[in-house]
GROMACS .gro file of C-alpha atoms in nm:
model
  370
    1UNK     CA    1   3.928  -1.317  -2.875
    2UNK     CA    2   4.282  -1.343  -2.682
    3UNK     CA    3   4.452  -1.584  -2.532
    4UNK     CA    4   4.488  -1.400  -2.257
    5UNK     CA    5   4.047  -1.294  -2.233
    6UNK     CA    6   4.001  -1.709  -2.263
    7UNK     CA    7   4.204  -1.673  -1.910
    8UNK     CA    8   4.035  -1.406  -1.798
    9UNK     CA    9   4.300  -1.196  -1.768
   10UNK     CA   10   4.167  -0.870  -1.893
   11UNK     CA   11   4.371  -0.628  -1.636
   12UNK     CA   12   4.675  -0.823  -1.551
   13UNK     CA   13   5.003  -0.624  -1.564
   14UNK     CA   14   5.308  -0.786  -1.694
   15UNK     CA   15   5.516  -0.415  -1.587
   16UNK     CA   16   5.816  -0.601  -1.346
   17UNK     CA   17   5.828  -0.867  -1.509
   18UNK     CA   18   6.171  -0.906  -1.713
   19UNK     CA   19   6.141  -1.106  -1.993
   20UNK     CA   20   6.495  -0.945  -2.158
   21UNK     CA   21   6.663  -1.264  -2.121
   22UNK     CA   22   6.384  -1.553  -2.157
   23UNK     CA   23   6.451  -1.793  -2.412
   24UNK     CA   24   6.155  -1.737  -2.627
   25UNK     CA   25   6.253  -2.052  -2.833
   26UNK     CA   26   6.044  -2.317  -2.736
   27UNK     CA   27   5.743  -2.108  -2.767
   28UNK     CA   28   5.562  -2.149  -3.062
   29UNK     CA   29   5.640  -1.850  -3.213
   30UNK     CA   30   5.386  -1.785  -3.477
   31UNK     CA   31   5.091  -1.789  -3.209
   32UNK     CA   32   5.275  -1.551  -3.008
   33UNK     CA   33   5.371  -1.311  -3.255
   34UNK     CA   34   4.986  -1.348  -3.415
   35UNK     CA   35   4.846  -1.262  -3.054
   36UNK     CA   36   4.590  -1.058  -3.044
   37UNK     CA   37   4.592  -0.797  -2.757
   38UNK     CA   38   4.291  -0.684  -2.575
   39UNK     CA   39   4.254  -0.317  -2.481
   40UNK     CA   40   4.399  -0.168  -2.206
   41UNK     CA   41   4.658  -0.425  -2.137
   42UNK     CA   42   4.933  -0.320  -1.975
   43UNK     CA   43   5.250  -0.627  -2.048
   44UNK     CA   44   5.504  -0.396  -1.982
   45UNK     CA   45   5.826  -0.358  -2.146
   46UNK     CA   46   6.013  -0.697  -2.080
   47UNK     CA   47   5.744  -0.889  -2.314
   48UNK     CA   48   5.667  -0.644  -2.543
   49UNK     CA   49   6.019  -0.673  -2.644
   50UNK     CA   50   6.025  -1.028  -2.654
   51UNK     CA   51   5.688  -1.066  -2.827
   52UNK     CA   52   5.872  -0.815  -3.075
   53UNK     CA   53   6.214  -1.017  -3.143
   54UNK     CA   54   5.929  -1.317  -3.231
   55UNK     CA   55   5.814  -1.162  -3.507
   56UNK     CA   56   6.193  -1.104  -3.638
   57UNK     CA   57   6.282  -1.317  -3.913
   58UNK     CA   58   6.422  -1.631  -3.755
   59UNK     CA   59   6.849  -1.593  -3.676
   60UNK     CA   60   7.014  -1.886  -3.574
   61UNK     CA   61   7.060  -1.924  -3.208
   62UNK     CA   62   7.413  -1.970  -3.034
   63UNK     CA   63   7.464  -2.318  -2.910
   64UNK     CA   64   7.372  -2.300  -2.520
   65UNK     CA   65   7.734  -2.319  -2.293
   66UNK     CA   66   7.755  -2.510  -1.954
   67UNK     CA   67   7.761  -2.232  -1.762
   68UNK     CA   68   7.416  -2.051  -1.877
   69UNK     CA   69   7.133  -2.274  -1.849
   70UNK     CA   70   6.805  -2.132  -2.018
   71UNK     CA   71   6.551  -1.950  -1.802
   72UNK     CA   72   6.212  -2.098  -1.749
   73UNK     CA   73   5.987  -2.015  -1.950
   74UNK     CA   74   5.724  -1.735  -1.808
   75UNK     CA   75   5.442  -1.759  -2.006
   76UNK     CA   76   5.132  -1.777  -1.788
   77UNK     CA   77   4.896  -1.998  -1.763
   78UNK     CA   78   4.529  -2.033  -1.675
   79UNK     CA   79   4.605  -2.277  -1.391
   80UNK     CA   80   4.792  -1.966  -1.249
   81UNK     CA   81   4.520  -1.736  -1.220
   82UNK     CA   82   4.153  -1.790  -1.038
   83UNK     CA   83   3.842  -1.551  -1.157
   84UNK     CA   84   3.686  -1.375  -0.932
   85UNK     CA   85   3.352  -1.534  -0.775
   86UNK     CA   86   3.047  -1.313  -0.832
   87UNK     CA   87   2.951  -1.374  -0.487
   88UNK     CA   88   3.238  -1.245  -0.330
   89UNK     CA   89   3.092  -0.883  -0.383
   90UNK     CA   90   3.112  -0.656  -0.085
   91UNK     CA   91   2.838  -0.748   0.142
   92UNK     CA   92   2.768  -0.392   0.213
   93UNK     CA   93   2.717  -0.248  -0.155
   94UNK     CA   94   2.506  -0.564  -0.253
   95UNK     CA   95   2.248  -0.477   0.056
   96UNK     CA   96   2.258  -0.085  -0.026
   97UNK     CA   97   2.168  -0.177  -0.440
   98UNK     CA   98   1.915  -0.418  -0.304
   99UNK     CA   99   1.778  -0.190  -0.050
  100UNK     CA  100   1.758   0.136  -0.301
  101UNK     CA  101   1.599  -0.055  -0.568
  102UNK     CA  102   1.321  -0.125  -0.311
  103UNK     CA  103   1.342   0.242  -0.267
  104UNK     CA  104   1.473   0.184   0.095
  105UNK     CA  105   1.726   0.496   0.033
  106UNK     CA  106   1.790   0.541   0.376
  107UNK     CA  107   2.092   0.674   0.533
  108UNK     CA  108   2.035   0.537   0.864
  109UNK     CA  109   1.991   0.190   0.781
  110UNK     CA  110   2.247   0.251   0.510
  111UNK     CA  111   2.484   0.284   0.817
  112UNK     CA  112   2.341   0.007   1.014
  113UNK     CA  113   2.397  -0.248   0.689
  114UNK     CA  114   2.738  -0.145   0.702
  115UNK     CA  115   2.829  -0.175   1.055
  116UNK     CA  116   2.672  -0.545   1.096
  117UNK     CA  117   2.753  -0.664   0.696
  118UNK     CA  118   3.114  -0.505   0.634
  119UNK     CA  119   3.309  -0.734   0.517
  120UNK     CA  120   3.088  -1.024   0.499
  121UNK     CA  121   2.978  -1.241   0.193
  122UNK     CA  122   2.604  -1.257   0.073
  123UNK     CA  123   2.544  -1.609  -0.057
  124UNK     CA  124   2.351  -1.718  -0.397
  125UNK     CA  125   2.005  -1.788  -0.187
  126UNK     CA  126   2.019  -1.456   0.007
  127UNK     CA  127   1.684  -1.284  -0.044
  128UNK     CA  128   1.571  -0.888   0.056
  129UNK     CA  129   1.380  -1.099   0.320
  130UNK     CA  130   1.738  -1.246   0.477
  131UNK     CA  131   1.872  -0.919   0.483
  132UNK     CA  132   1.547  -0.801   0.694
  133UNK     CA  133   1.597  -1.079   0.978
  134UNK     CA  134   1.974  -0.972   1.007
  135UNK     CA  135   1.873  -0.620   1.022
  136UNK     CA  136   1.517  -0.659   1.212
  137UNK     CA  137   1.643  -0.512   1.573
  138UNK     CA  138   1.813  -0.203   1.471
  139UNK     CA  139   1.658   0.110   1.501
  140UNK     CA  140   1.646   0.269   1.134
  141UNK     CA  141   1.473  -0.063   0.991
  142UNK     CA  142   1.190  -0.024   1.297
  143UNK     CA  143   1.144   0.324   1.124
  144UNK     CA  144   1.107   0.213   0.795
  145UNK     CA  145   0.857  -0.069   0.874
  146UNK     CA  146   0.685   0.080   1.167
  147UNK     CA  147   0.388  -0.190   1.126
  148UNK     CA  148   0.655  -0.446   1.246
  149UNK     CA  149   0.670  -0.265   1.552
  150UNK     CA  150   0.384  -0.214   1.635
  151UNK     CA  151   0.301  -0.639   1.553
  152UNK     CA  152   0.626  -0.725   1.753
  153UNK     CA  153   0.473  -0.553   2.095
  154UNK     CA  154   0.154  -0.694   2.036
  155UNK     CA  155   0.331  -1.038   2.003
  156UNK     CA  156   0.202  -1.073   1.622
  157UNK     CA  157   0.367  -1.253   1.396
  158UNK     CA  158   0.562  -0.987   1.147
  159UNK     CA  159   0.535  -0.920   0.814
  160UNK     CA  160   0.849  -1.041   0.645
  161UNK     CA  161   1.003  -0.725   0.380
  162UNK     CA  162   0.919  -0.876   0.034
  163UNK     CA  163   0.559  -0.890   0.222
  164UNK     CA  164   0.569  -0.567   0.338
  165UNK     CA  165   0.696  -0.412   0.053
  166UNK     CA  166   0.400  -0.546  -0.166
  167UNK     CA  167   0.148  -0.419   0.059
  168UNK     CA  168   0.264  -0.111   0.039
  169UNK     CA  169   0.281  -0.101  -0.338
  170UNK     CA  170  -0.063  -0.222  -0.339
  171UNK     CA  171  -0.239   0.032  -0.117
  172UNK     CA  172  -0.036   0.327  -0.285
  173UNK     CA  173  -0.178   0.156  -0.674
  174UNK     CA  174  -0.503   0.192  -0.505
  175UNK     CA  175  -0.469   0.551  -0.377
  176UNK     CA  176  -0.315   0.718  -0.658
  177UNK     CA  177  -0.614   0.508  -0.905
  178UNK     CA  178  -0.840   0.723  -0.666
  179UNK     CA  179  -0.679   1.045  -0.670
  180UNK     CA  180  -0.618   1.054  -0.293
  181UNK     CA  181  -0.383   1.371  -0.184
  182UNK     CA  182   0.008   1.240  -0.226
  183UNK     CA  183   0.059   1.317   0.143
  184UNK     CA  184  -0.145   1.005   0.164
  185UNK     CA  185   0.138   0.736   0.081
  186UNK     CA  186   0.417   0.918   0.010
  187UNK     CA  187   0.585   0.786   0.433
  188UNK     CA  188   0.556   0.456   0.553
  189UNK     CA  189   0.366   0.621   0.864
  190UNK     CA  190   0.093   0.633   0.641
  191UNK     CA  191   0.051   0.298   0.582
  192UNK     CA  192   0.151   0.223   0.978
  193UNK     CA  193  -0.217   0.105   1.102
  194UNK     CA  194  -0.324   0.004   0.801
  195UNK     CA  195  -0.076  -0.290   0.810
  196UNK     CA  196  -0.077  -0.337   1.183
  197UNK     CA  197  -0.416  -0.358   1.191
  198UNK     CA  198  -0.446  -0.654   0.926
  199UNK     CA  199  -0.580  -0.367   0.664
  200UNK     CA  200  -0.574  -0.604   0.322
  201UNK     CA  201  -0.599  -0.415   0.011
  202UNK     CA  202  -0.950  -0.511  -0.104
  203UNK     CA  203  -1.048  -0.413   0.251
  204UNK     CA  204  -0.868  -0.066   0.138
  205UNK     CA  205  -1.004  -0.031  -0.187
  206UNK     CA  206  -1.376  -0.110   0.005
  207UNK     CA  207  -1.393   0.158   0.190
  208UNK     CA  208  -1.211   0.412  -0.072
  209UNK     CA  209  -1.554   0.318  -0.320
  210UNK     CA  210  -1.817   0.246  -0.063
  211UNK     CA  211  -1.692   0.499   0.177
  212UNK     CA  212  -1.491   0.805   0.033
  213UNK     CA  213  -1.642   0.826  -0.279
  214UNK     CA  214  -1.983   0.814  -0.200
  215UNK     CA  215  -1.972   1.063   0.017
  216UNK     CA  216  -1.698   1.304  -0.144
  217UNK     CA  217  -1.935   1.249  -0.467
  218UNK     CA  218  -2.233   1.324  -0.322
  219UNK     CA  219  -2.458   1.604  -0.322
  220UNK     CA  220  -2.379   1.916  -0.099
  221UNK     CA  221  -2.684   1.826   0.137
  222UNK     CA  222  -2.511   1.473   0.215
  223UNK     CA  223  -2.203   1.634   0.221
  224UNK     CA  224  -2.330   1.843   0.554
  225UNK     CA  225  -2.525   1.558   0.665
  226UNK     CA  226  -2.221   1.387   0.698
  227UNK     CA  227  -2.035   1.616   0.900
  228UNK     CA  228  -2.354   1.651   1.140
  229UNK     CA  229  -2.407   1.272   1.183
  230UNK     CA  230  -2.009   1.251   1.240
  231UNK     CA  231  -1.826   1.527   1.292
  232UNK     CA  232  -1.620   1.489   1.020
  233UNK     CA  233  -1.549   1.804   0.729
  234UNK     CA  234  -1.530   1.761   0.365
  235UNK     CA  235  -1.131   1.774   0.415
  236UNK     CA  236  -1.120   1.527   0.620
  237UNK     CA  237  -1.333   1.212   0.461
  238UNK     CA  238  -1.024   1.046   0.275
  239UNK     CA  239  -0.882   1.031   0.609
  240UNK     CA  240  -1.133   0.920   0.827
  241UNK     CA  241  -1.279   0.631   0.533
  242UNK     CA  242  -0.854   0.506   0.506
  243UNK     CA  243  -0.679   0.549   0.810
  244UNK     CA  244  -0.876   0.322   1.127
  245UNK     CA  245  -0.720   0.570   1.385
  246UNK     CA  246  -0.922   0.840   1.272
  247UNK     CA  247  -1.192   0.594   1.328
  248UNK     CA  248  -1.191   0.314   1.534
  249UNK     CA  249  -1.041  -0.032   1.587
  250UNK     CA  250  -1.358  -0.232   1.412
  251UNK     CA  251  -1.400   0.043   1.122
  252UNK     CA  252  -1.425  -0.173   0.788
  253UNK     CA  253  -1.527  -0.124   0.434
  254UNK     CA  254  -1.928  -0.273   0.545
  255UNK     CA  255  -1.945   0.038   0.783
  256UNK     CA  256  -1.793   0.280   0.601
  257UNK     CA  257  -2.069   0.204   0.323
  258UNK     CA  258  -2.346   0.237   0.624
  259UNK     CA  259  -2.262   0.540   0.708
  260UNK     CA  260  -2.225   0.698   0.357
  261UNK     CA  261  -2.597   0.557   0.306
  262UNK     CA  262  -2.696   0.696   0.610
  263UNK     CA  263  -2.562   1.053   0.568
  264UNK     CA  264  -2.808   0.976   0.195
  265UNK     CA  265  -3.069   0.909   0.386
  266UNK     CA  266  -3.021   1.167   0.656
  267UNK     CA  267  -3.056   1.441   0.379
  268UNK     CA  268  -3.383   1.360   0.251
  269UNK     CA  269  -3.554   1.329   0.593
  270UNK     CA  270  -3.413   1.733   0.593
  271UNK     CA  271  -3.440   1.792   0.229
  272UNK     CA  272  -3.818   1.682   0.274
  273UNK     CA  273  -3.950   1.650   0.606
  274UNK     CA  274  -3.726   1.911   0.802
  275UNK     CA  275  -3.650   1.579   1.016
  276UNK     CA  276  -3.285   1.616   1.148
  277UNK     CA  277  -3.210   1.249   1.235
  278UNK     CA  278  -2.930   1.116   1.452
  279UNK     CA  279  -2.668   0.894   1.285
  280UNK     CA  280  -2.863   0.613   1.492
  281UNK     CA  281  -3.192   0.675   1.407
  282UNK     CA  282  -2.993   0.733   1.009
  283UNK     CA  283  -2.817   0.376   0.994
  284UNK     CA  284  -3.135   0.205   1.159
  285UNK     CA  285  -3.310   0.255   0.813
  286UNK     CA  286  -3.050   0.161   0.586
  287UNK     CA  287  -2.988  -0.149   0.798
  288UNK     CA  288  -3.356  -0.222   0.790
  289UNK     CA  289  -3.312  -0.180   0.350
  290UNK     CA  290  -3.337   0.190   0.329
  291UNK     CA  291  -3.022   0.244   0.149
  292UNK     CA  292  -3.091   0.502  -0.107
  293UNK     CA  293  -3.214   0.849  -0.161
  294UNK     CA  294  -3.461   0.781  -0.382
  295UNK     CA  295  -3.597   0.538  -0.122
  296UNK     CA  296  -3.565   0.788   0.160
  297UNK     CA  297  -3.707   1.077  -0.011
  298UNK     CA  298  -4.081   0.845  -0.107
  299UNK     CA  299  -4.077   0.811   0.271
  300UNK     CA  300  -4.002   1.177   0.391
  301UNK     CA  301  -4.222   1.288   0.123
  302UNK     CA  302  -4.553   1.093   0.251
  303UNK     CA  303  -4.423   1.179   0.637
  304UNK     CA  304  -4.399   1.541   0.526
  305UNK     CA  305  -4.791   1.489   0.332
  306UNK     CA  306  -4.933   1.303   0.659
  307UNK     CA  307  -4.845   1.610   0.910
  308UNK     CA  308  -5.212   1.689   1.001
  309UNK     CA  309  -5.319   1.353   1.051
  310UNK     CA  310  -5.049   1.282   1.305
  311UNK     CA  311  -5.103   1.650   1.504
  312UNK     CA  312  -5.340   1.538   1.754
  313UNK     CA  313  -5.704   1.673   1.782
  314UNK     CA  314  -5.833   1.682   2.105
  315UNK     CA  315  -5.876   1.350   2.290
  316UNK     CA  316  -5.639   1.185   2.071
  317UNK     CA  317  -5.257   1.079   2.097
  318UNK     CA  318  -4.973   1.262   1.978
  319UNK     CA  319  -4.779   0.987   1.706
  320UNK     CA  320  -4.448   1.089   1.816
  321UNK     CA  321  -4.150   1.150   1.529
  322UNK     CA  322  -4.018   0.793   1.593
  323UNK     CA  323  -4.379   0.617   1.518
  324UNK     CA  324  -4.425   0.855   1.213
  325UNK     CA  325  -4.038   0.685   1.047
  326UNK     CA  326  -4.097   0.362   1.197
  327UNK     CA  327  -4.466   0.306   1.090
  328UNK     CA  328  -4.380   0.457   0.750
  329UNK     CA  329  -4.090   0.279   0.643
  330UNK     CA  330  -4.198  -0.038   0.821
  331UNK     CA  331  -3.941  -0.058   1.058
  332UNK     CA  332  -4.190  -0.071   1.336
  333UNK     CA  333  -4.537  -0.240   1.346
  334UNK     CA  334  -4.721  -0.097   1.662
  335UNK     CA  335  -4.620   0.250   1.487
  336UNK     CA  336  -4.791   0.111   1.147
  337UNK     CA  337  -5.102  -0.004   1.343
  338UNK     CA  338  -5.172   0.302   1.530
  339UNK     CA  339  -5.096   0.530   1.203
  340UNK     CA  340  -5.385   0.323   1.042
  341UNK     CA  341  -5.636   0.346   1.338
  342UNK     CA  342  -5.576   0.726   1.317
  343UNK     CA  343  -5.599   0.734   0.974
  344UNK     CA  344  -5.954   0.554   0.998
  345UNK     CA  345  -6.063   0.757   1.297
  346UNK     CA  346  -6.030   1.077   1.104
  347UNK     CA  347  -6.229   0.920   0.763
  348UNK     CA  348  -6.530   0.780   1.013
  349UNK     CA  349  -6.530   1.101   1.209
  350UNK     CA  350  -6.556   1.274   0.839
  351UNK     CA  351  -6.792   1.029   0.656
  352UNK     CA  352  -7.039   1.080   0.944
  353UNK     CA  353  -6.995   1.509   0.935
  354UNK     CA  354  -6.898   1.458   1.342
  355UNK     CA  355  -6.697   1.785   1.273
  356UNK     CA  356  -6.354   1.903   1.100
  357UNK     CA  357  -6.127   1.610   0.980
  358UNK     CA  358  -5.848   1.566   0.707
  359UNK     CA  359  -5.863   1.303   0.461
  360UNK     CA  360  -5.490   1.352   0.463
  361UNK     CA  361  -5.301   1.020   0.436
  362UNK     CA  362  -5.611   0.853   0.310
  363UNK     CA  363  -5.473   0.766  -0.031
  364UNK     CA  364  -5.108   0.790   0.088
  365UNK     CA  365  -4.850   0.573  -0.039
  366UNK     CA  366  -4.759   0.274   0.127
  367UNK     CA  367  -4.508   0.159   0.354
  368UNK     CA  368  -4.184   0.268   0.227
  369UNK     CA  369  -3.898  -0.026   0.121
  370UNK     CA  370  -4.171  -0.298   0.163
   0.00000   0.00000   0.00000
C-alpha cells in the first residue's frame, strides 16, 4: 500500500502545485523514488518531475548562495488532511436508502424527507423509527401508514415504523401462505383496519383457518348456506373473514369459526330435514356443542324419521319446528319432555288397538350431542 492510501489520500490532486524548484534534498530519496502510486492519482506535473530527478543518479549539488534560501519542503502530511466522517452523509440520501429498503419508494414522502432533512446530519443512533417522529405530521407519511391516522384521532397511542412495518410483513406471510388474491396486501389500505383495530397476526391467521377456509373448503351446500345465513357470495368470504369493516367492530377469529360451523350445520337441517334455519337458530346449536356435520346430520336425520309423530292427530298439540330441534338435540328440555309424552301416547293408543297410530320414533335415536 502507499504512503499516500495510509493518509487516505486516494483522490487528492497535486495539479498547481509547483514543485520545479523544491529542494528535494532532504527527502529521503530512496522512499520517494520507491513510492508506490495508487490508481487514478492525479500529482500533476511539478512532482512528477521532481519524483523523477530522485531517481537520477545522485549529482552533486551547488553550494546554496545568500541570496536563495531553499524552499520549504511540500511534502504532505497526514496531520494536513482529515478523512471524511461516515456520518456526515447527506441526510437526505441516507433517509431515501433507508426508506426504499423498507420498500417505502415513495415520491411524496421522498420530497417531504428532503424539504425537512436537506442538509442535515443523521447521527450513529438514528433508527427508521427517528426518521418516522421527524416525519410523522406530513401528509405523504399519513398515507403510507394510514393505521396511524386513524389511532392518532382516536387518541391511541401509534404504532412506531419498525412496528408497523413488521405487522405488515407478518399479515402479508400469512396471506400469501393462504393463497389469498394479491389485491389483498399488495396497499397499505389493506392492512388499514386491521392495524387500527388492534388486528394481531394470530388473530389474522384465526380467522383465515377457522373462518375462510372452512367455508371456501366446504361443500357446495355450505357454500349456499353461507350466503343465505349472511349474505355474503363465494367471492366475497376472504374479505368478509379478514377485513372487520366488511364485518363489524367485535368480528374475531372465535366468531368467524361460529359461523363457518353454523353455515355446516345449516346444510344438513336442508340436506336432511328440508329445515331452512336462521343464522340464529344455526349458531344456537353449535354454541350448545353442535359443531359438526356429522353431528347435525344424526339430528336432522331422526327429525326428518319422527315427522308423523309430531303432525298432530286430532285432540293433540302441534310440536312446533323449534320443540322438534330443541327436544332433539337437547337444547331444550320442556321440548324433550313433551316429544316423549307424545311418543308414549301414540305406543298406548297402539298397544291397546284404540285406532291408527305410528310407532314412529319409538326406537329413535337419542338426543343428539348428549
Amino acid at each position: 500500500m502507499s504512503n499516500f492510501e495510509n493518509m487516505g489520500l486516494p483522490n487528492i490532486s497535486f495539479e498547481n502545485i509547483d514543485f520545479s524548484n523544491v529542494d528535494l534534498s532532504g527527502l529521503d530519496i530512496p522512499s520517494v523514488g520507491n513510492l508506490v502510486l495508487p490508481p487514478g492519482l492525479d500529482i500533476g506535473p511539478g512532482l512528477d518531475a521532481a519524483i523523477a530527478d530522485s531517481t537520477a543518479p545522485a549529482v552533486a549539488a551547488p553550494a546554496p548562495t545568500a541570496s536563495i534560501a531553499p524552499a520549504p519542503t511540500m511534502a504532505p502530511t497526514a496531520s494536513t488532511y482529515t478523512p471524511p466522517d461516515p456520518y456526515t452523509e447527506s441526510a437526505f440520501n441516507i433517509l431515501k436508502s433507508t426508506l426504499e429498503y423498507y420498500g417505502l419508494d415513495n415520491t411524496e414522502l421522498n420530497i417531504e424527507i428532503e424539504k425537512l432533512w436537506r442538509g442535515k446530519v443523521i447521527t450513529p443512533g438514528m433508527s427508521v423509527d427517528d426518521i418516522g417522529i421527524q416525519l410523522r405530521d406530513t401528509k405523504a407519511f399519513s398515507d403510507r401508514f394510514p393505521a396511524n391516522k386513524i389511532l392518532k384521532d382516536a387518541k391511541k397511542p401509534q404504532f412506531s415504523v419498525s412496528q408497523y412495518l413488521r405487522i405488515e410483513a407478518d399479515y402479508k406471510q400469512r396471506l400469501q401462505a393462504a393463497n389469498m388474491p394479491p389485491d389483498f396486501y399488495d396497499k397499505p389500505e389493506d392492512f388499514q383496519q386491521l392495524i387500527a383495530n388492534d388486528v394481531s397476526p394470530e388473530e389474522l391467521q384465526g380467522r383465515i383457518d377457522q373462518g375462510y377456509q372452512a367455508v371456501n373448503n366446504a361443500s357446495p351446500a355450505v357454500i349456499k348456506e353461507f350466503e343465505r345465513l349472511y349474505g355474503i357470495k363465494k367471492g366475497d368470504l376472504a374479505a368478509y373473514f379478514i377485513d372487520p369493516a366488511r364485518a363489524k367492530p367485535t368480528f374475531d377469529r372465535y366468531e368467524a369459526q361460529r359461523q363457518a360451523q353454523a353455515a355446516a350445520v345449516s346444510s344438513q337441517a336442508q340436506l336432511q330435514a328440508g329445515i331452512a334455519l336462521t343464522a340464529q337458530e344455526s349458531e344456537a346449536l353449535v354454541r350448545s356443542g353442535i359443531t359438526t356435520e356429522a353431528q347435525s346430520q344424526a339430528g336432522f336425520e331422526q327429525i326428518s324419521a319422527q315427522q308423523e309423530l309430531f303432525n298432530p292427530l286430532s285432540g293433540e298439540q302441534a310440536i312446533s319446528r323449534e320443540q322438534q330441534i330443541g327436544g332433539t338435540f337437547g337444547t331444550n328440555a320442556e321440548a324433550r319432555k313433551a316429544i316423549a309424552a307424545r311418543r308414549r301416547s301414540r305406543q298406548a293408543a297402539f298397544e291397546t288397538g284404540g285406532g291408527f297410530a305410528t310407532t314412529q320414533g319409538a326406537s329413535a335415536l337419542g338426543t343428539v350431542g348428549q
